[in-house]
mmCIF file of C-alpha atoms in Angstrom:
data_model
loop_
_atom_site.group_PDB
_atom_site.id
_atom_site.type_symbol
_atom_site.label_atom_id
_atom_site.label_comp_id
_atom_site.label_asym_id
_atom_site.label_seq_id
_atom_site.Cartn_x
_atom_site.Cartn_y
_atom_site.Cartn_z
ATOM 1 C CA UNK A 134 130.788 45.480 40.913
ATOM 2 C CA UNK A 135 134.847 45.880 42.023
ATOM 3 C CA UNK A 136 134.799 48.478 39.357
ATOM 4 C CA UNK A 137 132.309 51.056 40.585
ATOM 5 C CA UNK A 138 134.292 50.871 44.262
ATOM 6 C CA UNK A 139 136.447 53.640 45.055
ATOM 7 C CA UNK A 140 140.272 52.710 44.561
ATOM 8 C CA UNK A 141 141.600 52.520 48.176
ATOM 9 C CA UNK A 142 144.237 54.190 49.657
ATOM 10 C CA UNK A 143 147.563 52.109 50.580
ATOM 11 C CA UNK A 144 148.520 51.218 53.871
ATOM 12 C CA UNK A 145 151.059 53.814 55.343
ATOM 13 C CA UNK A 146 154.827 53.029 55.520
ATOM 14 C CA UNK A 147 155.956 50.880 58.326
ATOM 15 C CA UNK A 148 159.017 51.676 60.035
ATOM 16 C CA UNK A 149 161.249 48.855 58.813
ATOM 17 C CA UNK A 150 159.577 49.824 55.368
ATOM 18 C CA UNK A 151 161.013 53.208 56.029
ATOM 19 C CA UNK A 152 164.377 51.899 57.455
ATOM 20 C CA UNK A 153 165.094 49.590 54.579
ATOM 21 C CA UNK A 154 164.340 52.323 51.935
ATOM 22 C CA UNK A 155 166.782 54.962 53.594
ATOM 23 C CA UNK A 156 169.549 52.337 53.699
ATOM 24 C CA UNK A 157 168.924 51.073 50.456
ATOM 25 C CA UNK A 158 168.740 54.832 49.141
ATOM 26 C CA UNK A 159 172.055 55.895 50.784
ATOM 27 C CA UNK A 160 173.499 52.768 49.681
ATOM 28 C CA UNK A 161 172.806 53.663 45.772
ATOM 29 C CA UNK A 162 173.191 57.276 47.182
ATOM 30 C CA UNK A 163 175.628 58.304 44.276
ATOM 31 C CA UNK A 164 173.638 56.177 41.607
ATOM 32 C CA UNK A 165 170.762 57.960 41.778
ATOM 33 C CA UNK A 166 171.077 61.355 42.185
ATOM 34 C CA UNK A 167 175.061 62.368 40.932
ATOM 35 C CA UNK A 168 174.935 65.312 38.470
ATOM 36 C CA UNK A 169 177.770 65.975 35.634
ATOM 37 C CA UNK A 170 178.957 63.494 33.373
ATOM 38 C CA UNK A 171 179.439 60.990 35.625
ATOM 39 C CA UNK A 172 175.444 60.549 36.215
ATOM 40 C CA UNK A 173 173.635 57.300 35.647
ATOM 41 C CA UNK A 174 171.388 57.114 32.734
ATOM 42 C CA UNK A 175 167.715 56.394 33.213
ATOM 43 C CA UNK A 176 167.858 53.010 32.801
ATOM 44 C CA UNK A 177 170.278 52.260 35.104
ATOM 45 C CA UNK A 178 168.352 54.001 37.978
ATOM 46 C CA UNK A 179 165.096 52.230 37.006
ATOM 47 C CA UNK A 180 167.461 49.325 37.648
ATOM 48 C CA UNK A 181 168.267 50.873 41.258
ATOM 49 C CA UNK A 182 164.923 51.621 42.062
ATOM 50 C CA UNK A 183 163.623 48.499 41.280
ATOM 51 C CA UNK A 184 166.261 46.431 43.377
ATOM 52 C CA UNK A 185 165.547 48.783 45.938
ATOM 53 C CA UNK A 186 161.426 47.782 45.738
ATOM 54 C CA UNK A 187 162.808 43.947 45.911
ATOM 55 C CA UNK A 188 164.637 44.710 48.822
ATOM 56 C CA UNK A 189 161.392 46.835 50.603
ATOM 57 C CA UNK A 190 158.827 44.429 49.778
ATOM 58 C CA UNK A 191 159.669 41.236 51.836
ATOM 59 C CA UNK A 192 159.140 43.592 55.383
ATOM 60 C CA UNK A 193 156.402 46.035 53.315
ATOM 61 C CA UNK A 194 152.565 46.224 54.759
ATOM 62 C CA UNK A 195 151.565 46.216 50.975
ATOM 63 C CA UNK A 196 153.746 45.551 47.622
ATOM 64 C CA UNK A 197 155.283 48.555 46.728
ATOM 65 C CA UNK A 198 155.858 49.935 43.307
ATOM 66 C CA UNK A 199 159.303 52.295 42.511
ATOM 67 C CA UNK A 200 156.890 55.346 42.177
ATOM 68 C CA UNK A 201 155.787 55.083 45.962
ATOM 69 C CA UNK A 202 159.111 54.843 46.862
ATOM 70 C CA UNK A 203 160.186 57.959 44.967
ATOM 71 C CA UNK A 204 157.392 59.309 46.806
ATOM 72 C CA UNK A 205 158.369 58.582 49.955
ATOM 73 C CA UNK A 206 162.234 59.092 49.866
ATOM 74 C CA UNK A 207 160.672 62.662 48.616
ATOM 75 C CA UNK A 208 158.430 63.238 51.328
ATOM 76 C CA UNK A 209 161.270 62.120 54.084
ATOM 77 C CA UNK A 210 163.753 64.470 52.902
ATOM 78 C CA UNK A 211 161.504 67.346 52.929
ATOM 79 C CA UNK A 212 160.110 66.709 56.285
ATOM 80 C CA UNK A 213 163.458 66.413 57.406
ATOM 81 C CA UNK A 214 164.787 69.606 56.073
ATOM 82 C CA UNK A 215 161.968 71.771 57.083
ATOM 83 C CA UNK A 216 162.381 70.092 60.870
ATOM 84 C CA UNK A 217 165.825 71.436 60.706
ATOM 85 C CA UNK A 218 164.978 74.994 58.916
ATOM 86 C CA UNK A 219 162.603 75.758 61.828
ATOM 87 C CA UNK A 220 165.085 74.478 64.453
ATOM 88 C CA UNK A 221 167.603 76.805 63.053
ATOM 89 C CA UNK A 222 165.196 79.762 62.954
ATOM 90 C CA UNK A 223 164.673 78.620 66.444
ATOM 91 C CA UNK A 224 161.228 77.876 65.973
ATOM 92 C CA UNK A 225 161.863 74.168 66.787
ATOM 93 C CA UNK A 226 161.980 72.568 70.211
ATOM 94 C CA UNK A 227 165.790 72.829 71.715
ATOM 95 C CA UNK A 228 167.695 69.497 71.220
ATOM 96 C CA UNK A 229 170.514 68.208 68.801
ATOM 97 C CA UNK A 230 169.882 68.374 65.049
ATOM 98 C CA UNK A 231 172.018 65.593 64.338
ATOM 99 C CA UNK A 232 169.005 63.927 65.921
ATOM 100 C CA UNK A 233 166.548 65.482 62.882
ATOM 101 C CA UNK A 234 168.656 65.556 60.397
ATOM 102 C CA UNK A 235 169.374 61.924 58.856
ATOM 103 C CA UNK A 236 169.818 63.323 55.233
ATOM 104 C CA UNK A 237 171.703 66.610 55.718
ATOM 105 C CA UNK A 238 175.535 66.825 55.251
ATOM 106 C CA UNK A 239 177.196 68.478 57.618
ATOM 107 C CA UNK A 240 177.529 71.722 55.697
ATOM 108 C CA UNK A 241 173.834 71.836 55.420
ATOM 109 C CA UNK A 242 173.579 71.370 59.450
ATOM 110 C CA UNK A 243 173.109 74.881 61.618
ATOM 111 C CA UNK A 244 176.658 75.578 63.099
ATOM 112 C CA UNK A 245 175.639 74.561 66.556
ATOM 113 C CA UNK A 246 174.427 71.215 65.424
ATOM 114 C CA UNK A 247 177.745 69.474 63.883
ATOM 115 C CA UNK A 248 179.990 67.541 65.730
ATOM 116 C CA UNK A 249 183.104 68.453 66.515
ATOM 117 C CA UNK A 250 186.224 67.064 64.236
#
């Protein structure tokens, strides 16, 4: 009878999920996504991924596999970066885009947005 239910959906992300992924992420920052010669092969980001999913897991809602964190780190930087395109177009509400934009470097911030120095 479990077979004929529909598969359910997982629980959403909590935020110390979500916290613990982005420091784990910018922690293995260079790892996983350098380009050139330099880059990691594919094994040794599975490796990454997967002690990033170890490190998720103890504060997760639900056990999460690598490919939902993929997802995720996916989804977050693209939320982020169209928050800050449509502040910069002035589309947005006023207010610091520092405060938006966790995964931008500063050269990707709108002029008015980086900090001085």
């Amino acid at each position: 009878m479990a077979e004929d239910s529909p598969k359910r959906r997982k629980a959403n992300f909590n935020e110390a999920e979500t916290e613990v992924l982005i420091e784990q992420v910018l922690k293995h920052e260079q790892l996983l996504f350098a380009a050139g010669p330099g880059r990691a092969s594919p094994g040794q980001k599975r490796k990454v991924w997967e002690l990033i999913r170890h490190k998720v897991n103890p504060v997760a809602a639900c056990p999460r596999d690598v490919e939902d964190l993929k997802k995720r780190w996916r989804d977050l930087k693209r939320r982020d970066r169209s928050k800050l395109c449509r502040l910069s177009q002035g589309c947005g509400p006023p207010g610091p885009a520092a405060a938006l934009g966790l995964f931008l470097a500063p050269e990707e911030m709108p002029p008015a947005a980086v900090p001085p120095g």
